[in-house]
XYZ file of C-alpha atoms in Angstrom:
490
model
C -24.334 1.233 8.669
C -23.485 2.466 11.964
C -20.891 0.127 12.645
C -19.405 1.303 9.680
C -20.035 5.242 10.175
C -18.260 4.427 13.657
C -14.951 2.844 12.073
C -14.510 6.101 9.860
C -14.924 8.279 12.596
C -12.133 5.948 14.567
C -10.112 6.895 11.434
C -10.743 10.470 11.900
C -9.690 10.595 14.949
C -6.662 8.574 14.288
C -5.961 11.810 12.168
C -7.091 14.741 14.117
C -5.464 13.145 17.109
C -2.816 10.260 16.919
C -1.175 11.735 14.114
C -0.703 14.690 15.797
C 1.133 12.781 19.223
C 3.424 11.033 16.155
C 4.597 14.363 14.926
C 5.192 15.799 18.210
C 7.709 12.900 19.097
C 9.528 13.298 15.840
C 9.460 16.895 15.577
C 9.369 19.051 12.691
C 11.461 21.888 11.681
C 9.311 24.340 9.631
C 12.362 26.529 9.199
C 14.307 23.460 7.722
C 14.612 24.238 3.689
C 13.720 20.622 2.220
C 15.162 18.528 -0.843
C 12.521 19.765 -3.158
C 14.001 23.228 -2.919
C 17.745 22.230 -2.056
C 18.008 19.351 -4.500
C 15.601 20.689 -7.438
C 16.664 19.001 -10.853
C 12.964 19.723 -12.318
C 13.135 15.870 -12.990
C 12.459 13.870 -9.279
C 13.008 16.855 -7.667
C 10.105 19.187 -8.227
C 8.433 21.747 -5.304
C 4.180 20.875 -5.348
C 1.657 22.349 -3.433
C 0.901 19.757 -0.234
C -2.915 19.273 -1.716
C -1.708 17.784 -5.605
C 1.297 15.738 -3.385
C -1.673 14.920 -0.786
C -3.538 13.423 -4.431
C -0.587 12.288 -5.914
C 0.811 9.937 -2.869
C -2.935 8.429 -2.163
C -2.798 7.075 -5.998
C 0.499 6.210 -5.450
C 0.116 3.940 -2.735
C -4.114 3.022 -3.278
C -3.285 0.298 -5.777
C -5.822 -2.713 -5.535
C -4.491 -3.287 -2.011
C -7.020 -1.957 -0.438
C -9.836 -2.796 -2.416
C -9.212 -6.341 -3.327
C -7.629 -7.372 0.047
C -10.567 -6.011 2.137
C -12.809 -8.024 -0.409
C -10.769 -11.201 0.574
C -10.862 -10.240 3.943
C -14.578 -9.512 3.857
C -14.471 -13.593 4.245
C -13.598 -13.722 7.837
C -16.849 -11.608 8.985
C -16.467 -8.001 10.405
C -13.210 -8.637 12.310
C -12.328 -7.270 9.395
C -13.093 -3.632 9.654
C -11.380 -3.998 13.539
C -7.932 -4.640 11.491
C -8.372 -2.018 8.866
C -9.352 1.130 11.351
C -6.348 -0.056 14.084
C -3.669 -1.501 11.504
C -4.367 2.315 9.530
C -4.166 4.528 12.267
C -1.513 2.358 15.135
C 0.698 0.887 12.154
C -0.179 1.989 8.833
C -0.246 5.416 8.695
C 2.537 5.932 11.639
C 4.735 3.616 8.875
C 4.181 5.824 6.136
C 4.683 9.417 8.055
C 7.950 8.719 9.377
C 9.432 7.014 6.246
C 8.316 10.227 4.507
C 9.864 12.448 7.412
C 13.243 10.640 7.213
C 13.328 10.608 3.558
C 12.987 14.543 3.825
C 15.558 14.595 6.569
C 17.870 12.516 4.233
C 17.433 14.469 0.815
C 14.617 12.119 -0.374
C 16.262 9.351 0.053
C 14.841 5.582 -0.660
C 13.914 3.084 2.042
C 17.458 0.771 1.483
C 19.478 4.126 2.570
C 17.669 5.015 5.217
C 17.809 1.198 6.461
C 22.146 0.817 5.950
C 21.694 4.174 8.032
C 19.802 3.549 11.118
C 20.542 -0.176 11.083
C 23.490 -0.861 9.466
C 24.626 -1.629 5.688
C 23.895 -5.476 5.986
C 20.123 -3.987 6.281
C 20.883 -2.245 3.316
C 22.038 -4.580 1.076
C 19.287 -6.888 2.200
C 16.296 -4.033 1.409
C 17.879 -3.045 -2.151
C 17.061 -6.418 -2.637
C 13.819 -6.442 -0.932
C 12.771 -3.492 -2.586
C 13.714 -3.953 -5.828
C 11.703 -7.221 -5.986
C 8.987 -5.828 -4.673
C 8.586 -3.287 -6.866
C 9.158 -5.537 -9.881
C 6.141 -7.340 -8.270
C 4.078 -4.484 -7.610
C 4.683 -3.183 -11.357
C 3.576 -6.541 -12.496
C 0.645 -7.081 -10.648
C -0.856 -4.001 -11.279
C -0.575 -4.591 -15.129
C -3.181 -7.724 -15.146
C -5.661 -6.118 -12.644
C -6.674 -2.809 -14.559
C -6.041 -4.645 -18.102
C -8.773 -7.600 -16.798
C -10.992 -4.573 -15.997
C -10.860 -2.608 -18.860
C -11.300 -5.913 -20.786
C -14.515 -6.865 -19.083
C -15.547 -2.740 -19.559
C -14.346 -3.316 -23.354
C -16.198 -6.522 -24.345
C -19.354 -4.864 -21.906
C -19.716 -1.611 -23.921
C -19.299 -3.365 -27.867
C -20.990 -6.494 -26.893
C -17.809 -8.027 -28.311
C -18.126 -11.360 -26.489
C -18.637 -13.047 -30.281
C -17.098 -10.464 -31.851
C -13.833 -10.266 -34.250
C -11.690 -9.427 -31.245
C -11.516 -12.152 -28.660
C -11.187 -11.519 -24.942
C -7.496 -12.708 -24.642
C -6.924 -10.260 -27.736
C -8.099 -7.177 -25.984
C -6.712 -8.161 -22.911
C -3.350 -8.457 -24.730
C -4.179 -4.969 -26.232
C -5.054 -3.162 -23.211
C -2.014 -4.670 -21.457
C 0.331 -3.449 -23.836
C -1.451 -0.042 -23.314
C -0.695 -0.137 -19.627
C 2.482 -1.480 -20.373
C 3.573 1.347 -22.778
C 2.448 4.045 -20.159
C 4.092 2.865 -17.724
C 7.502 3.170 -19.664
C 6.548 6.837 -20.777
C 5.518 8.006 -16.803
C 8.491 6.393 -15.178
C 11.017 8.370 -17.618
C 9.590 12.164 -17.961
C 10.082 14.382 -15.329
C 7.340 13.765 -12.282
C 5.293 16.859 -13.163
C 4.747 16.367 -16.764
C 2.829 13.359 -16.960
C 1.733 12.429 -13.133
C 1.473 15.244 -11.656
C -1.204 16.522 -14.718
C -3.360 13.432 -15.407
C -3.648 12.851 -11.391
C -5.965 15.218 -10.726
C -8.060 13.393 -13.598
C -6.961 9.752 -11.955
C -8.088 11.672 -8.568
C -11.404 12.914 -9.602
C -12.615 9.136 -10.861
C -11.222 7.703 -7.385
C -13.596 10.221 -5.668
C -16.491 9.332 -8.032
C -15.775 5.427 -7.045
C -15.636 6.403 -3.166
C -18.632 8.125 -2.933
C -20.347 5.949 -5.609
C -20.180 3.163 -3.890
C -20.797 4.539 -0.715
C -24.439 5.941 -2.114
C -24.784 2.768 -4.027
C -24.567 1.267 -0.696
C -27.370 3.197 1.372
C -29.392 3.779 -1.576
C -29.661 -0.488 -2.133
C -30.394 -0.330 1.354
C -27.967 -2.886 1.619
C -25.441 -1.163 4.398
C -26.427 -4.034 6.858
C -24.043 -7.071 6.896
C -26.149 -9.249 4.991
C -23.450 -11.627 3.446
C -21.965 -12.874 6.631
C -25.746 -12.210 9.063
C -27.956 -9.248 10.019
C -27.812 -9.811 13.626
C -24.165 -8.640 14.313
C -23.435 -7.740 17.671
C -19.932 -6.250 19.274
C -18.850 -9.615 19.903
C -19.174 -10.747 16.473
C -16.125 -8.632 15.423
C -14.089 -10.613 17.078
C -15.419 -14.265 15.215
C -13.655 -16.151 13.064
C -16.573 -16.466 10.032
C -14.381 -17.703 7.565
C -16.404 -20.794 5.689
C -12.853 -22.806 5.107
C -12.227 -21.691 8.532
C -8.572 -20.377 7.450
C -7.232 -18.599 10.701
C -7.265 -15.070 11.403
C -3.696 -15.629 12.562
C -1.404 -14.379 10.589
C -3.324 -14.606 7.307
C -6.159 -11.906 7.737
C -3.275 -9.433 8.247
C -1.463 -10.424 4.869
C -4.804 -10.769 3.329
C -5.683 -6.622 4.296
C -2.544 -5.243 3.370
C -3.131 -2.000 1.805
C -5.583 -0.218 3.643
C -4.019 -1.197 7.027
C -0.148 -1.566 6.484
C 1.826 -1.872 3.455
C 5.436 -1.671 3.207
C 5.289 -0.696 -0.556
C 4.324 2.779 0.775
C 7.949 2.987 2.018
C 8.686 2.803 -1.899
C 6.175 5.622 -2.769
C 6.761 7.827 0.186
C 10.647 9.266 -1.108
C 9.201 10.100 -4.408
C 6.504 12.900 -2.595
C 8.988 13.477 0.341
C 11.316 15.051 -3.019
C 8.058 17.762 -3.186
C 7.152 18.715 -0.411
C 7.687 22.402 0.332
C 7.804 22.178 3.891
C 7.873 19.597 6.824
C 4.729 20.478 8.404
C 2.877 19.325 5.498
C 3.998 15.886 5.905
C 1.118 15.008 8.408
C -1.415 15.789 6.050
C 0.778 14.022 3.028
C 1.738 11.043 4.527
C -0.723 10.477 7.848
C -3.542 11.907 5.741
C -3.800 10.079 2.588
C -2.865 6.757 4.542
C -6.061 7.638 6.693
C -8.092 8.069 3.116
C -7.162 4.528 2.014
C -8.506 2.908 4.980
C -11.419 4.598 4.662
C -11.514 3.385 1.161
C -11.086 -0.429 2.121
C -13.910 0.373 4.733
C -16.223 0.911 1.886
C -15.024 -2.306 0.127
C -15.016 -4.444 2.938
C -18.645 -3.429 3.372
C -19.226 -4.008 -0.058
C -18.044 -7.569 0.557
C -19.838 -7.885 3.874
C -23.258 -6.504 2.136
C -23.346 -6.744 -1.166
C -24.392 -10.460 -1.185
C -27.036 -12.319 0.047
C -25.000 -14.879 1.284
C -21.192 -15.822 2.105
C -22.073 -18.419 -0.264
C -22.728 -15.938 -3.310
C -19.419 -13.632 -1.908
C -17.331 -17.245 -2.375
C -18.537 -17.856 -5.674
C -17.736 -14.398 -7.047
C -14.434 -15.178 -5.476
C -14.017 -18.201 -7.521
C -12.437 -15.749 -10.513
C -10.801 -12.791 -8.948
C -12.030 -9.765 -6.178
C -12.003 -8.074 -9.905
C -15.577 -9.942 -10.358
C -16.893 -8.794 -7.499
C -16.106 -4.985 -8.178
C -17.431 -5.273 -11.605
C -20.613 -7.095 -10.140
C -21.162 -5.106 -7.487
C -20.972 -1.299 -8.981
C -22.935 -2.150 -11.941
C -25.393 -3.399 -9.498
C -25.711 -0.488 -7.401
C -24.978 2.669 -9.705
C -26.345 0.618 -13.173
C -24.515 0.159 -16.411
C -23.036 4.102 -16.694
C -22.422 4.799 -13.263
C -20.892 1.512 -12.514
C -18.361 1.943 -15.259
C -17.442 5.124 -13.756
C -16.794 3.274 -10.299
C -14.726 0.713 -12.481
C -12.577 3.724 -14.089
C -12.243 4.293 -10.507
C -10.686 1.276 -9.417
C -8.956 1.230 -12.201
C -6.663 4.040 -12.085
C -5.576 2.694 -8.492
C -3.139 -0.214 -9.654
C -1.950 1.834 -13.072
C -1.271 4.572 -10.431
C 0.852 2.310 -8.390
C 1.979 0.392 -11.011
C 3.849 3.288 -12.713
C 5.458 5.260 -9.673
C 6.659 1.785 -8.743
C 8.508 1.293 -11.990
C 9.336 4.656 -11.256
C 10.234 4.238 -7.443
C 12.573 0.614 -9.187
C 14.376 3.165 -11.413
C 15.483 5.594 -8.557
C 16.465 2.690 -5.650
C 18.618 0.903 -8.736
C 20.245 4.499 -9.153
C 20.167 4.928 -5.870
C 22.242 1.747 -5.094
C 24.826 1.915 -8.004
C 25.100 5.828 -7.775
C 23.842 6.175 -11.039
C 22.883 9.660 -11.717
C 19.542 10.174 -13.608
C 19.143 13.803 -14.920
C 19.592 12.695 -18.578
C 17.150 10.589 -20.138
C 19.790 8.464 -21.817
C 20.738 7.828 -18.312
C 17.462 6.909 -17.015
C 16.831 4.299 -20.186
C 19.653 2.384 -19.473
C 18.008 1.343 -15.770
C 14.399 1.236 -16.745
C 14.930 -0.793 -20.287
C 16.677 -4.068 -18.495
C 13.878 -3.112 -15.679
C 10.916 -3.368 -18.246
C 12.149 -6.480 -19.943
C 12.971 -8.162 -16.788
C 9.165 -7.294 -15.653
C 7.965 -8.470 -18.624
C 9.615 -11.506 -18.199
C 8.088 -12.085 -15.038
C 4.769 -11.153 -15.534
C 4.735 -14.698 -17.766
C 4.457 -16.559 -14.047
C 1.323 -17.548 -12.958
C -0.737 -14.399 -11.297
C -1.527 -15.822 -8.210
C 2.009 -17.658 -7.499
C 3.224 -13.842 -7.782
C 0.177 -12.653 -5.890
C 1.273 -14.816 -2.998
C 4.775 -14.017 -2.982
C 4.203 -9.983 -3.399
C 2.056 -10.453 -0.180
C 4.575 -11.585 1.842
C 7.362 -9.108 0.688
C 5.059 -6.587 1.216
C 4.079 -6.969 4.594
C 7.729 -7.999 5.333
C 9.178 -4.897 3.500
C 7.145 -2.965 6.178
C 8.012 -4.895 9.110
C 11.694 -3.749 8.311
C 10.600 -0.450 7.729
C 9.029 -0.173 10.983
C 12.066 -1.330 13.071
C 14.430 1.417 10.404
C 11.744 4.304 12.024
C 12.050 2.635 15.580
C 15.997 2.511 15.651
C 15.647 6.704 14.152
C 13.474 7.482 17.409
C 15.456 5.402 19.751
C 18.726 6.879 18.632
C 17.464 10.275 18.867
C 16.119 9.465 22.542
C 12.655 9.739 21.459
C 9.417 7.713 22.518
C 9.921 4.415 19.886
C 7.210 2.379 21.133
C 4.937 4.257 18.231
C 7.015 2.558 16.185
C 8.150 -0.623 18.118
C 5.382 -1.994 18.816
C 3.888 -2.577 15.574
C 7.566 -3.772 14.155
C 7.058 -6.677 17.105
C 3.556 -6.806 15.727
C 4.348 -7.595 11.846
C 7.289 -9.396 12.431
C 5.173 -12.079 14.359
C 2.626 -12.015 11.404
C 5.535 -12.235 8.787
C 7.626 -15.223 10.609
C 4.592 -16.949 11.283
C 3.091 -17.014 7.858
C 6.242 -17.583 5.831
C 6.878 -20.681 8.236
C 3.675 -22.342 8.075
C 2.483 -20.857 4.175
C 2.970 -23.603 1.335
C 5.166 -21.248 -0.503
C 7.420 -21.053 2.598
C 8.313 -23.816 4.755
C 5.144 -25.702 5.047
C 5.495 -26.371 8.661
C 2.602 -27.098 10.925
C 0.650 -24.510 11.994
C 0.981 -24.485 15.599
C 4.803 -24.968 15.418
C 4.589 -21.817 12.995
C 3.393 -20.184 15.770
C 5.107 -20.808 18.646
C 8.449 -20.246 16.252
C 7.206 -17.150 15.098
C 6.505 -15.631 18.343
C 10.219 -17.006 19.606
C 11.868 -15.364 16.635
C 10.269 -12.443 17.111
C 11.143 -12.404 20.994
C 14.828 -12.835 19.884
C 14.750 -9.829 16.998
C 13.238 -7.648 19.560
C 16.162 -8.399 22.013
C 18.712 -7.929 19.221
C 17.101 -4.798 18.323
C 17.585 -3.347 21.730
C 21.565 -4.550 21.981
C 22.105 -2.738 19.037
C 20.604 0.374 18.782
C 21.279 2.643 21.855
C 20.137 6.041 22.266
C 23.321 8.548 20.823
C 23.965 12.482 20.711
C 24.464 11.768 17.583
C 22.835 13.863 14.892
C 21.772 11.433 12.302
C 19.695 13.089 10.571
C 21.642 16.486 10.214
């Protein structure tokens, strides 16, 4: 447990600290009137205090990310944890404060503005695209996830299993259910439906957290007992994976949420509409960023410990990362407590999956300057939108698991050279931002080459190619964007 107690209090730090060195290079403007109050419709719009937006973006962008990826992840031993407390605080959370800074700069706008602005409308075009698909994916991923949950709770709590309902019945029931809410919150105004039933959705995430957490030291099983109880430093930097699947690139698609995810840049316009004043972004955007990793700390461990062997963790994993969260709090907080933790996990991909309908609607808008005050308006982007999800959710889950892994990581590899090209231009200390767009577009290249559902190439050639690609984007990126007087943000 100390290892563990040590890699939160890295990501406290990361707060208390880095955070603060990120906003002193972009520098705030307290006196600067945001879009919440300049551009209030009472629709997107809407002024919040920074503690419900604080809430509202960690649900937002906490989807199943970061509790089924660090499950996955929990394969490859306790190199792990090393990825989730440096990926949060060096790339993760530095992605997600300065996407939500330049959104408030730019009157909450979405990620494929900002990207025609600081790198030119090819980049544009190209994340309209991007984005749009990957919110289509997100939407639809985070239907099955909750609904398989809820069905397992369902069948759990009747003892249904030979019942008159079978399982694909109430899975099909509790789908629709997701489905229909999902429709409802991505068409009222923000603060009638999600910024109420939050605060609910928040106090169940909380209950998980901690849950777990106590479920944890009061099994007394906070040791690493699935991968070994004899884990030294230099075991966090072992490969323990039992298929012995490289750490390169894959662990760092595998850990998305929790470490870097470039579906926050999605989520992050929607709260940078609410906030009341810039010096609240830190704590928004930094902050809640900080609070996921610790939350894929806790699941990691759970995945590290929970198990007496790798062998049991791989054949929980023989289903979905969904088994092992069902097994895991019912075995450490019992029947009632561990349905509680469920509810928990639960509300994480509905969360998501709604403000990324949501987040589709505004970026289609966005693109075709469509305005969206009227609800007639906003039905005539989201029905095609729901259909078209629907639709896609008919393609088998982990062929759009795969694919939503890669345009997620590579959604915030573009996002991270956007930021770098703001800081440059302004003449401002980029390497914050730089380094980890070098970083994930290495990771991104490589995997896409060398992954089945990319080009299939061998693995070391992947390599070497995606370290040479990324050598040449660098370069490109440093002919092209100079620093300028130029006050693009004003």
């Amino acid at each position: 447990m100390l290892w563990f107690l040590a890699c939160v209090a890295l990501l406290l730090m990361g707060y208390f600290l880095y955070s603060q060195v990120i906003e002193r290079i972009f520098g705030i403007r307290p006196e600067r009137a945001t879009p919440a109050h300049t551009m209030a419709d009472g629709v997107d719009y809407v002024p919040m205090s920074k503690r419900k937006i604080w809430l509202i973006q960690l649900l937002n962008i906490a989807g199943t990310g970061p509790i089924f990826g660090p499950i996955l992840g929990a394969l490859y031993g306790p190199v792990a944890m090393l990825w989730i407390v440096f990926g949060c605080i060096f790339a993760g959370a530095v992605h997600d404060y300065l996407t939500g800074m330049l959104s408030i700069r730019n009157g909450g706008a979405n990620l494929p503005f900002l990207a025609g602005k600081y790198l030119g409308k090819p980049f544009k075009h190209f994340m309209n695209i991007l984005a749009v698909l990957l919110l289509l994916l997100v939407g639809v991923v985070f239907v099955a996830s909750p609904a398989s949950l809820l069905t397992n709770i369902t069948m759990d709590l009747s003892g249904a299993t030979n019942g008159s309902w079978s399982k694909e019945t109430i899975l099909a029931v509790w789908t629709t259910v997701i489905f229909a809410y999902y429709i409802l919150a991505t068409l009222v105004p923000i603060d009638k439906i999600i910024g109420r039933i939050y605060p609910i959705f928040g106090a169940l995430l909380l209950f998980m957290t901690f849950g777990m957490l106590y479920g944890l030291l009061a099994n007394d099983i906070s040791f690493f007992r699935t991968v070994g109880t004899d884990i030294g430093f230099a075991d966090f930097f072992k490969n323990m994976h039992p298929d012995n699947v490289p750490i390169w690139p894959i662990l760092f698609l595998t850990i998305a949420c929790g470490a870097i995810s470039g579906f926050h840049a999605t989520q992050t316009p929607l709260m940078a509409r609410c906030a009341e004043n810039e010096k609240e972004a830190r704590f928004i955007f930094y902050g809640a960023m900080i609070a996921e990793g610790v939350i894929a700390l806790i699941w990691c461990m759970v995945g590290l410990s929970f198990y007496d062997s790798q062998a049991g963790l791989v054949e929980a994993l023989q289903g979905t990362p969904s088994k092992v969260v069902y097994d895991s709090a019912v075995g450490m907080l019992g029947m009632a407590g561990g349905i509680m933790a469920v509810l928990g996990v639960v509300v994480l991909p509905i969360t998501s999956g709604d403000t990324a309908f949501r987040a589709a609607r505004l970026t289609i808008a966005e693109w075709l300057n469509f305005e969206q005050k009227t609800l007639m308006k906003r039905l005539m982007i989201a029905l095609p939108l729901f259909v078209v999800g629907f639709l896609v959710s008919k393609v088998d889950f982990q062929i759009l698991w795969r694919y939503f892994g890669w345009a997620n990581q590579t959604t915030a590899m573009v996002t991270l050279w956007v930021t770098s090209a703001y800081l440059m231009n302004k003449g401002k200390f980029h390497w914050v931002s730089t380094v980890p767009a070098i970083f994930m577009t290495a990771v991104c290249t490589t995997f896409i080459l060398n992954a089945p559902i990319g080009l299939g190439l061998d693995y070391d050639l992947s390599v070497w190619l995606g370290l040479a690609i990324t050598a040449v984007s660098f370069v490109v990126f440093m002919m092209m964007v100079r620093p300028t007087k130029q006050q693009l943000d004003d």
